[in-house]
Short mmCIF file of C-alpha atoms in Angstrom, two decimals:
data_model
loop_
_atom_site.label_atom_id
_atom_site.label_comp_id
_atom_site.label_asym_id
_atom_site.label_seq_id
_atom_site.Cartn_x
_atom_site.Cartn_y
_atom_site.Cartn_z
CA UNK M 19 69.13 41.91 -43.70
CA UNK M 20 66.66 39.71 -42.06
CA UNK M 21 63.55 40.84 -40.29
CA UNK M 22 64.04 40.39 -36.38
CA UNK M 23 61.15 38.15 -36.25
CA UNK M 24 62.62 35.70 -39.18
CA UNK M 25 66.06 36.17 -37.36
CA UNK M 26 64.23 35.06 -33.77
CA UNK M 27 62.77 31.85 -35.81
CA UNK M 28 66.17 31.04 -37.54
CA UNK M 29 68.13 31.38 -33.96
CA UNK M 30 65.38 28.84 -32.41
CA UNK M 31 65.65 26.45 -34.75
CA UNK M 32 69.38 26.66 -34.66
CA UNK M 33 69.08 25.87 -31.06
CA UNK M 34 66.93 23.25 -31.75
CA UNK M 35 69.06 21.11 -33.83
CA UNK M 36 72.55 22.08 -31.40
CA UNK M 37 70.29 20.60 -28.61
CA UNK M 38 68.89 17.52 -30.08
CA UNK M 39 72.49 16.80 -31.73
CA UNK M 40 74.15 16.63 -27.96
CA UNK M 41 70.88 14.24 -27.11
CA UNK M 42 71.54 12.23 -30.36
CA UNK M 43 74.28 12.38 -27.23
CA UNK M 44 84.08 7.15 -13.49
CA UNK M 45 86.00 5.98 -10.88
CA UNK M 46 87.36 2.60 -10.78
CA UNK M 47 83.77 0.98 -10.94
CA UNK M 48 83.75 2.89 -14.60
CA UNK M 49 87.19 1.83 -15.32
CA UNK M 50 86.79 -1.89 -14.71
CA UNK M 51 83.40 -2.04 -16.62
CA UNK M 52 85.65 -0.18 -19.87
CA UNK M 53 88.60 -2.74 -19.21
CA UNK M 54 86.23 -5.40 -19.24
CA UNK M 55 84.34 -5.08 -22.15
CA UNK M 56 86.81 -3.13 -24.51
CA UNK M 57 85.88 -3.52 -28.33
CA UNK M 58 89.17 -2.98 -29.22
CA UNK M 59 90.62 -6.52 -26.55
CA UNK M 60 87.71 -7.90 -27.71
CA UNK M 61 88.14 -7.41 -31.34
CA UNK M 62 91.53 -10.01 -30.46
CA UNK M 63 89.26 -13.20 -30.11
CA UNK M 64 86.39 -12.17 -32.47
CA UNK M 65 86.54 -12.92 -36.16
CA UNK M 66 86.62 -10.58 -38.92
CA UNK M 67 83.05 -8.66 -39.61
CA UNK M 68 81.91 -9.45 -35.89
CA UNK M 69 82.34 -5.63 -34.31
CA UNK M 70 78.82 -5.16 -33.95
CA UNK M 71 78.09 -7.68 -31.37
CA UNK M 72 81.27 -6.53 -29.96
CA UNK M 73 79.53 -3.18 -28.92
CA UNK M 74 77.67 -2.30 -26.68
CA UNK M 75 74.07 -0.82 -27.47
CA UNK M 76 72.11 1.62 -25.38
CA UNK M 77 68.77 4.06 -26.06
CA UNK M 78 68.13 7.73 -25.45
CA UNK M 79 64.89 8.58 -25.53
CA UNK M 80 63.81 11.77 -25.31
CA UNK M 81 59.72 11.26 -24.72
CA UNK M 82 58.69 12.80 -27.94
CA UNK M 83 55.02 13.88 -27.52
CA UNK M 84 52.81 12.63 -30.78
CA UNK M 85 49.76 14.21 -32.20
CA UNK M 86 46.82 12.99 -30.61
CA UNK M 87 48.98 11.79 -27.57
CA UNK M 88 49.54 14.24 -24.76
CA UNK M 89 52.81 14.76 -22.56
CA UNK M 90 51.99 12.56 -19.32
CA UNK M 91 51.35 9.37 -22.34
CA UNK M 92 54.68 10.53 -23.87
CA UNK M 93 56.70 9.96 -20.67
CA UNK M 94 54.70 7.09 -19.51
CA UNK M 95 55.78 5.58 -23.12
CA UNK M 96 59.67 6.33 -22.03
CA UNK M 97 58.67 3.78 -18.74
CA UNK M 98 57.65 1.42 -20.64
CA UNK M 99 60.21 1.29 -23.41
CA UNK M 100 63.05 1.07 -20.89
CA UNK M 101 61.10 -2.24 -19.32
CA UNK M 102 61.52 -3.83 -23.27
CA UNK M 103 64.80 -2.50 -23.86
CA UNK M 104 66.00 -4.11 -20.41
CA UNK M 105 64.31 -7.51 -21.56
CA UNK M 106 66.26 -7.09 -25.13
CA UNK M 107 69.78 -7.00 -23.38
CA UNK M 108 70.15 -3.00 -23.93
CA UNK M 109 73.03 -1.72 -21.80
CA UNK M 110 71.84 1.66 -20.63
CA UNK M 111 68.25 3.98 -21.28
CA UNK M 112 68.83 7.89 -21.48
CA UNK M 113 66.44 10.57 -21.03
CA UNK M 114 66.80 13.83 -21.77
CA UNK M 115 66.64 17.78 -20.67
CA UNK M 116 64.35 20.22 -23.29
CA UNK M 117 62.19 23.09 -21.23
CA UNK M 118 59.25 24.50 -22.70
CA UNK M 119 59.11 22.54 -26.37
CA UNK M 120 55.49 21.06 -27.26
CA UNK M 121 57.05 18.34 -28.95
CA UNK M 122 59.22 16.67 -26.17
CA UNK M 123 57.94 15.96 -22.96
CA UNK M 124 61.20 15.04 -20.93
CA UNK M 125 62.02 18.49 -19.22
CA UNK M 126 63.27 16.85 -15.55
CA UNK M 127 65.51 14.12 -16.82
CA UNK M 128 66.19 13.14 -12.92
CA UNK M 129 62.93 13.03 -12.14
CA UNK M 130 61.98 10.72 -14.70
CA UNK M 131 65.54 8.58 -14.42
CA UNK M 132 64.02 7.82 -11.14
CA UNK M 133 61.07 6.55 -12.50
CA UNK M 134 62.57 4.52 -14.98
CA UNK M 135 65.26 3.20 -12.42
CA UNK M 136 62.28 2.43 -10.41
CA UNK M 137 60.57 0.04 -12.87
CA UNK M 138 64.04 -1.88 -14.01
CA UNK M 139 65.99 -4.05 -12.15
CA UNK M 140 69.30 -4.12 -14.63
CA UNK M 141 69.75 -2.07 -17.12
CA UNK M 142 71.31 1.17 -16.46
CA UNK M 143 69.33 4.62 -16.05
CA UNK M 144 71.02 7.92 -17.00
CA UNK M 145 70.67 11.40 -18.65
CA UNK M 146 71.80 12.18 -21.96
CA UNK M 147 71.46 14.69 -20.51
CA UNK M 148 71.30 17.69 -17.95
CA UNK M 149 72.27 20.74 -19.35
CA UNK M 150 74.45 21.80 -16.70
CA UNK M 151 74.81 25.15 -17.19
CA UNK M 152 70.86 25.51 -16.96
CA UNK M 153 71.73 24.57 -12.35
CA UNK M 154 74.00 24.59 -10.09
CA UNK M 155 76.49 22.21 -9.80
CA UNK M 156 75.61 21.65 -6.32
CA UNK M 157 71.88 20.52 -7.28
CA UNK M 158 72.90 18.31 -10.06
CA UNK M 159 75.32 15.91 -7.60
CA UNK M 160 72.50 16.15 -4.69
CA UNK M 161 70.17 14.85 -6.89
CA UNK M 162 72.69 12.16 -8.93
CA UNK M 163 73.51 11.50 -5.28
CA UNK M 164 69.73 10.17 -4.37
CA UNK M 165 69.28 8.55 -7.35
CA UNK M 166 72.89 6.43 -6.91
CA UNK M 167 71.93 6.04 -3.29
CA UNK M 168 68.57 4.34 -4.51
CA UNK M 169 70.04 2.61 -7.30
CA UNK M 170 73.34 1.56 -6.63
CA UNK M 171 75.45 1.02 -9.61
CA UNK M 172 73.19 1.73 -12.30
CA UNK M 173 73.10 5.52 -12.54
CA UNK M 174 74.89 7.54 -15.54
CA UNK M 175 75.19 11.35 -15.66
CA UNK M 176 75.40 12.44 -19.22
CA UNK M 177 75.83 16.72 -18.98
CA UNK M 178 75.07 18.97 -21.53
CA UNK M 179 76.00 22.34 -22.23
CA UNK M 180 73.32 23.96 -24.14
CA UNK M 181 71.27 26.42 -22.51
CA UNK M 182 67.33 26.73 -23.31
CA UNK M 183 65.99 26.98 -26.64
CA UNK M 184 64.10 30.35 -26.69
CA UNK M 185 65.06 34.08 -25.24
CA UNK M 186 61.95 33.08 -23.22
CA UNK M 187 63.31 29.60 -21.37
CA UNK M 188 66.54 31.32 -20.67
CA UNK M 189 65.06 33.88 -19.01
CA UNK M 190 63.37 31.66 -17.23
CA UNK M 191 65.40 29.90 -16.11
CA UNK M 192 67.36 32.93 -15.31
CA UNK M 193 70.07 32.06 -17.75
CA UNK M 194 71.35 33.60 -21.26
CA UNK M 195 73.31 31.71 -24.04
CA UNK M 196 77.39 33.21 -22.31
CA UNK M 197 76.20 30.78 -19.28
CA UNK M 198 77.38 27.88 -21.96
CA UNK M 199 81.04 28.96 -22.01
CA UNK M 200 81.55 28.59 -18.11
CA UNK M 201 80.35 24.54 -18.78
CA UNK M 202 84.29 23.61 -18.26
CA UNK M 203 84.63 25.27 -14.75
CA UNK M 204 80.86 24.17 -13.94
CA UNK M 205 81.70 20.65 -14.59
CA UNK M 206 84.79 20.90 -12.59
CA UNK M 207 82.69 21.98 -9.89
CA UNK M 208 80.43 19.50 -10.00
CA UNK M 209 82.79 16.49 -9.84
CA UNK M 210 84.35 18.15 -7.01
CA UNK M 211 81.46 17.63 -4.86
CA UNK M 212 81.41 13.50 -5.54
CA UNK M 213 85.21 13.75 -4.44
CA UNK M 214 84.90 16.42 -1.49
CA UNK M 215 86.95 18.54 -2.94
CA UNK M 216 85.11 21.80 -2.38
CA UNK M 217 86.58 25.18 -1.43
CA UNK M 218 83.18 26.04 -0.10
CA UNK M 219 83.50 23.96 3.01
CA UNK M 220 79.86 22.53 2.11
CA UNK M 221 79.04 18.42 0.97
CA UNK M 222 77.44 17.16 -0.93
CA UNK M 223 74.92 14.68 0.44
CA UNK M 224 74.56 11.86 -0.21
CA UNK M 225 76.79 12.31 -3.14
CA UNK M 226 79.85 12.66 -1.52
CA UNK M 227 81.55 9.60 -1.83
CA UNK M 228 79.58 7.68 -4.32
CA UNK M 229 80.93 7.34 -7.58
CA UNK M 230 78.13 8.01 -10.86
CA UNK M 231 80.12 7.81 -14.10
CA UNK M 232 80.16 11.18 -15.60
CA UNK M 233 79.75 11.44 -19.39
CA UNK M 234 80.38 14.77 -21.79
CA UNK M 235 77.67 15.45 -24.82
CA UNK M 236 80.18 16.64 -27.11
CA UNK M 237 79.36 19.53 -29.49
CA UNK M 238 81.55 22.26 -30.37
CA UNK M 239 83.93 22.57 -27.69
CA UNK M 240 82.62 19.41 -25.93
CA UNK M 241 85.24 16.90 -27.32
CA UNK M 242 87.81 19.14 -26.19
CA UNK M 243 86.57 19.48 -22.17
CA UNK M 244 85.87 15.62 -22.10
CA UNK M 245 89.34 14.79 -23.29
CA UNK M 246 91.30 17.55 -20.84
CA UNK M 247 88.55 16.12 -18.37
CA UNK M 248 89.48 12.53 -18.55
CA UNK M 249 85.78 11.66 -19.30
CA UNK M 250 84.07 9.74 -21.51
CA UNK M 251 81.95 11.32 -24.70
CA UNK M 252 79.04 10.92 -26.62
CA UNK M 253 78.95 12.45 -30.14
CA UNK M 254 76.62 12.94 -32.55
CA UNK M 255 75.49 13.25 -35.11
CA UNK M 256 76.50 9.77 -37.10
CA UNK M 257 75.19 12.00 -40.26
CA UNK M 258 78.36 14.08 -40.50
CA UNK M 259 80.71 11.01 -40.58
CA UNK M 260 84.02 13.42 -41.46
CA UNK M 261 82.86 15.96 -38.68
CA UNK M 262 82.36 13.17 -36.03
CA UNK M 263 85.60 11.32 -37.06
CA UNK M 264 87.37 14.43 -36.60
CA UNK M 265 86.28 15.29 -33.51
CA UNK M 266 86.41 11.60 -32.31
CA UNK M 267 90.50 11.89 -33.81
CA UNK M 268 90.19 15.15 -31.70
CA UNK M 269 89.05 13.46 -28.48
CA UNK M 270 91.70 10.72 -28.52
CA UNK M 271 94.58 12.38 -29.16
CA UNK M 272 93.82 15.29 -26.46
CA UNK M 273 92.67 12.58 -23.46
CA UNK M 274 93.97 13.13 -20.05
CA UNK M 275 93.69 9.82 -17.95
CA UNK M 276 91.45 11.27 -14.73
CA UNK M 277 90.36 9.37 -11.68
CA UNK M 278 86.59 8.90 -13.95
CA UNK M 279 88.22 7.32 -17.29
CA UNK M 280 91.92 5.73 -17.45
CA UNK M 281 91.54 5.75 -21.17
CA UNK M 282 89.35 7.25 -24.08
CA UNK M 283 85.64 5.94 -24.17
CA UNK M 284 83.54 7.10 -27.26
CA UNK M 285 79.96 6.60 -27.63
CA UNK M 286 78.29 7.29 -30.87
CA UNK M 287 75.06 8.60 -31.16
CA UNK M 288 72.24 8.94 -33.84
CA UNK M 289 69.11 7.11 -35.67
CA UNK M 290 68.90 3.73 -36.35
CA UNK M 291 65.60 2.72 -37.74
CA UNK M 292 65.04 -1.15 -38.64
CA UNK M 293 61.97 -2.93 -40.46
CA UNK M 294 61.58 -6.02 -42.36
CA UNK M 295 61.44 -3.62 -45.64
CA UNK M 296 64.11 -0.72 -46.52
CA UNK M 297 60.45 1.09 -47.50
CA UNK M 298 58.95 0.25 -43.59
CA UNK M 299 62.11 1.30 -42.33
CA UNK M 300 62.42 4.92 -43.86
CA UNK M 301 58.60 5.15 -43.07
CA UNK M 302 59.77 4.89 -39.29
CA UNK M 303 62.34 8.35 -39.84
CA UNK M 304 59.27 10.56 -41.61
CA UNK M 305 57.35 12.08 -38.46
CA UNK M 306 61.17 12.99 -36.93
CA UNK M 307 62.27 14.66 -40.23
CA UNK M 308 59.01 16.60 -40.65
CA UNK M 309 59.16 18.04 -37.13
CA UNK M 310 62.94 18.92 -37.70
CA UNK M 311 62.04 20.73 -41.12
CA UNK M 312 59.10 22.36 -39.52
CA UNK M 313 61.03 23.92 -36.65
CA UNK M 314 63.95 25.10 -38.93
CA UNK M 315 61.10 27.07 -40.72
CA UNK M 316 58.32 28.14 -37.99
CA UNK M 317 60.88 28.23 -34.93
CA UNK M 318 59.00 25.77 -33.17
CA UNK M 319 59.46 21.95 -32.10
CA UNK M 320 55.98 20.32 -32.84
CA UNK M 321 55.06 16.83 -32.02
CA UNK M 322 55.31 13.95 -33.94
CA UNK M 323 52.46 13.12 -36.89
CA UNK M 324 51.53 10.00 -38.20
CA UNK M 325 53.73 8.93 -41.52
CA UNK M 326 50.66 8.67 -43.54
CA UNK M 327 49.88 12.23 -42.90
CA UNK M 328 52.94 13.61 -43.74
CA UNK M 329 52.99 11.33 -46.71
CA UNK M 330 49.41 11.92 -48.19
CA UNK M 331 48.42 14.74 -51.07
CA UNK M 332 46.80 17.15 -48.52
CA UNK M 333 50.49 17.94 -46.86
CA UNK M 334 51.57 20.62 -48.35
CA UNK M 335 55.22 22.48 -47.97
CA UNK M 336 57.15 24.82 -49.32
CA UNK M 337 60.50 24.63 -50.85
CA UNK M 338 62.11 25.83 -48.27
CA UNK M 339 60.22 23.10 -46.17
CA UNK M 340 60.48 20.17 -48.34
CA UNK M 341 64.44 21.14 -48.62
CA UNK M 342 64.93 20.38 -44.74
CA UNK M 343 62.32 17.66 -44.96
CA UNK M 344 64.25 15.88 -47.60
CA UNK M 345 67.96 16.43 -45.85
CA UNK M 346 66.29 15.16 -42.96
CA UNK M 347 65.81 11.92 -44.03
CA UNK M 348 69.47 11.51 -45.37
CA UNK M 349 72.03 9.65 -44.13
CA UNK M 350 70.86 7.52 -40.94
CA UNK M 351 71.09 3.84 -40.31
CA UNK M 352 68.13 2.17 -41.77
CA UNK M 353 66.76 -0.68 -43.25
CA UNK M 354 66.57 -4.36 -43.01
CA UNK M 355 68.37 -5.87 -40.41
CA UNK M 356 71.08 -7.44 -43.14
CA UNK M 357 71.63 -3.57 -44.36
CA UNK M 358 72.07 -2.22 -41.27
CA UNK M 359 74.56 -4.74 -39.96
CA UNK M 360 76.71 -4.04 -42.53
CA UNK M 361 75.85 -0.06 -42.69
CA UNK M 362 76.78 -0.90 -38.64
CA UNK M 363 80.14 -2.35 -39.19
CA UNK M 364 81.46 0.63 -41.48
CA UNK M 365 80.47 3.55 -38.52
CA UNK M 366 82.22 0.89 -35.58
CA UNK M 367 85.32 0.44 -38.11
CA UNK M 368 85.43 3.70 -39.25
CA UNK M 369 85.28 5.35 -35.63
CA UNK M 370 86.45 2.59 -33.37
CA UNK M 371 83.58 3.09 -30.98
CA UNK M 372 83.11 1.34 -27.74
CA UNK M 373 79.16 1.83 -28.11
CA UNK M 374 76.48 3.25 -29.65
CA UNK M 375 73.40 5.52 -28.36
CA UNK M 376 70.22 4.82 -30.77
CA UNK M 377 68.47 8.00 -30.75
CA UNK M 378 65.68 6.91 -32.57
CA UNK M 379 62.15 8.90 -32.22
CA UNK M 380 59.17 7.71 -34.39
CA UNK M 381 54.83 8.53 -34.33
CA UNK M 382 54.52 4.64 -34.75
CA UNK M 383 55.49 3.02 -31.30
CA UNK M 384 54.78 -0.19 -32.36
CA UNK M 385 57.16 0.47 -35.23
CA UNK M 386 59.91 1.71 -32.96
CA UNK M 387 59.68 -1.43 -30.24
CA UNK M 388 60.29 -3.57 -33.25
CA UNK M 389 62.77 -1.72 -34.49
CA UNK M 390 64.91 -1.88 -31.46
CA UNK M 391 63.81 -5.71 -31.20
CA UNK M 392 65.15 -6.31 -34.90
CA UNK M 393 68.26 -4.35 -33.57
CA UNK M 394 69.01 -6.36 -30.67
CA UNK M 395 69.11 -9.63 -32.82
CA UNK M 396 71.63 -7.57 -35.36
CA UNK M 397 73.82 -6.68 -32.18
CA UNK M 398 73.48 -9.75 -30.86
CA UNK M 399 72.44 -8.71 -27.54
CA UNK M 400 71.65 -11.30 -24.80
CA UNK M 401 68.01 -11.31 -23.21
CA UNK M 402 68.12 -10.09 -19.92
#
């Protein structure tokens, strides 16, 4: 039997990688942008091979903090990476919801959706996403409200249903981990108040009214309450191919058609590194799978190092640690921009979806910026 320390550190770390796999993760408005962009109409008048640039492509970043780099740099960096992405032709930028981890700064995703939303003019701005169970449902539209009000018909509300990482943040935030299976009626509740459908005899203001495409991080039972929903899901991670199939298969074949979604909408989510070298490219994963190995071990989220670090003789790890390490380099999207087209096409073929969430985190910014600009020519996205 494990010690109750070791057990705390392995529970952590499990909650770590549930969390970061929903990151890696609407009215008629909603319906008409589905109908008119539809991989699967489009996919009629495209050749064979083209289902990439059939897609759409979108970012969540979740303002990892780097060594040497403090949090206030880390979500100033998220500001300025949604200004490139909009110039690349990107459809939508994410942030995301993680309370008291050193190595991610983003721990009011509203808050900083308005800032992003503030310095665009076109591409979308959403969460991916609040963890809903961690507020009241009531909260969550107010504030979705103000930002929709401010932004008109550019806001996205990706929910969550994780709740804190530690013993510590949940009590904090005055939660514990049984809050999670009430996400179903919470969400319920929280669409309600966009459509004034309250028992409460309260409104929502100024969300009342406004329509702010919901989307459902699916994990666990998450493909199931999108699908009885009517919403649309993001699922992750594009690692487990058979377990994301399945619970895309899931998803389909369980959809409701709601006022939010007439029909199925699946967004796939993970990393997608790109370089002019397979070697540059896998350089670009390293700090991401060190910091997931050393969590899984230490029961902590650190921030990113420098490759070279990690790579050089004076890193040292133990088996244990270099297992992780090693798994977590395995099986994401990277290379040159030929391999990843084609690594591209399989995942779209293979799971049919109507777009795909880059999750991508990395120590070397100017690495990642590239990376999503050698992406953008792959997907064939149009400049804004």
């Amino acid at each position: 039997m494990p010690a109750p320390q070791t057990s705390r550190i392995i529970e952590t770390a499990e909650e770590i990688s549930r969390e970061t796999a929903e990151t890696e993760a609407s009215g008629a408005a909603m319906q008409d942008e589905q109908e008119r962009t539809s991989p699967r109409e489009r996919d009629v008048h495209q050749p064979e091979g083209s289902r990439v640039e059939a897609t759409r492509f979108s970012v969540l970043d979740r303002s990892r903090t780097r060594e040497g780099h403090d949090g206030p740099e880390a979500l100033r960096d998220t500001v300025r990476l949604a200004k490139e992405l909009e110039g690349l032709g990107y459809h939508r930028l994410w942030v995301s919801e993680h309370h008291g981890v050193p190595g991610v700064a983003g721990s009011a995703p509203t808050v900083l959706a308005a800032a992003v939303a503030a310095a665009t003019r076109t591409i979308r701005v959403g969460t991916g996403g609040v963890m809903l169970p961690n507020h009241q449902p009531l909260i969550v539209a107010e504030q979705f409200g103000v930002l929709e009000a401010l932004f008109p018909g550019r806001i996205d509300m990706g929910l969550g249903r994780s709740v804190g990482f530690t013993d510590g943040v949940r009590k904090a935030l005055g939660r514990d981990k049984h809050n999670a299976e009430d996400f179903a009626a919470q969400l319920t509740e929280l669409l309600g108040w966009f459509r004034g459908t309250s028992d409460t005899g309260a409104h929502a203001r100024p969300a009342e009214g406004l329509t702010v495409p919901p989307y459902v991080l699916a994990i666990g039972e998450g493909a199931t309450i999108a699908a009885q929903a009517g919403l649309p899901m993001v699922i992750g991670d594009i690692r487990s191919r058979e377990k994301m199939l399945r619970g895309i298969d899931h998803y389909r074949s369980s959809f409701r058609p709601s006022v939010w979604s007439s029909e199925p909408y699946v967004v796939v989510s993970g990393t997608i590194a790109v370089a002019e070298t397979p070697e540059a490219a896998r350089r670009l994963l390293i700090p991401e799978a060190w910091s997931m190995a050393y969590s899984r071990t230490h029961g902590t989220f650190p921030p990113l190092p420098p490759a070279e670090r990690v790579e050089s003789p004076a890193m040292t790890m133990t088996e244990k640690e270099r297992g992780f390490y090693e798994s977590g380099l395995q099986g994401h999207i990277h290379g040159t921009e030929e391999q990843v087209a084609e690594e591209l096409e399989v995942l779209l073929k293979e799971s049919g979806a109507q777009e795909v969430l880059v999750t991508t985190s990395t120590y070397d910014r100017d690495g990642l910026l590239d990376s999503y600009r050698r992406l953008a020519r792959v997907a064939g996205l149009a400049a804004a």
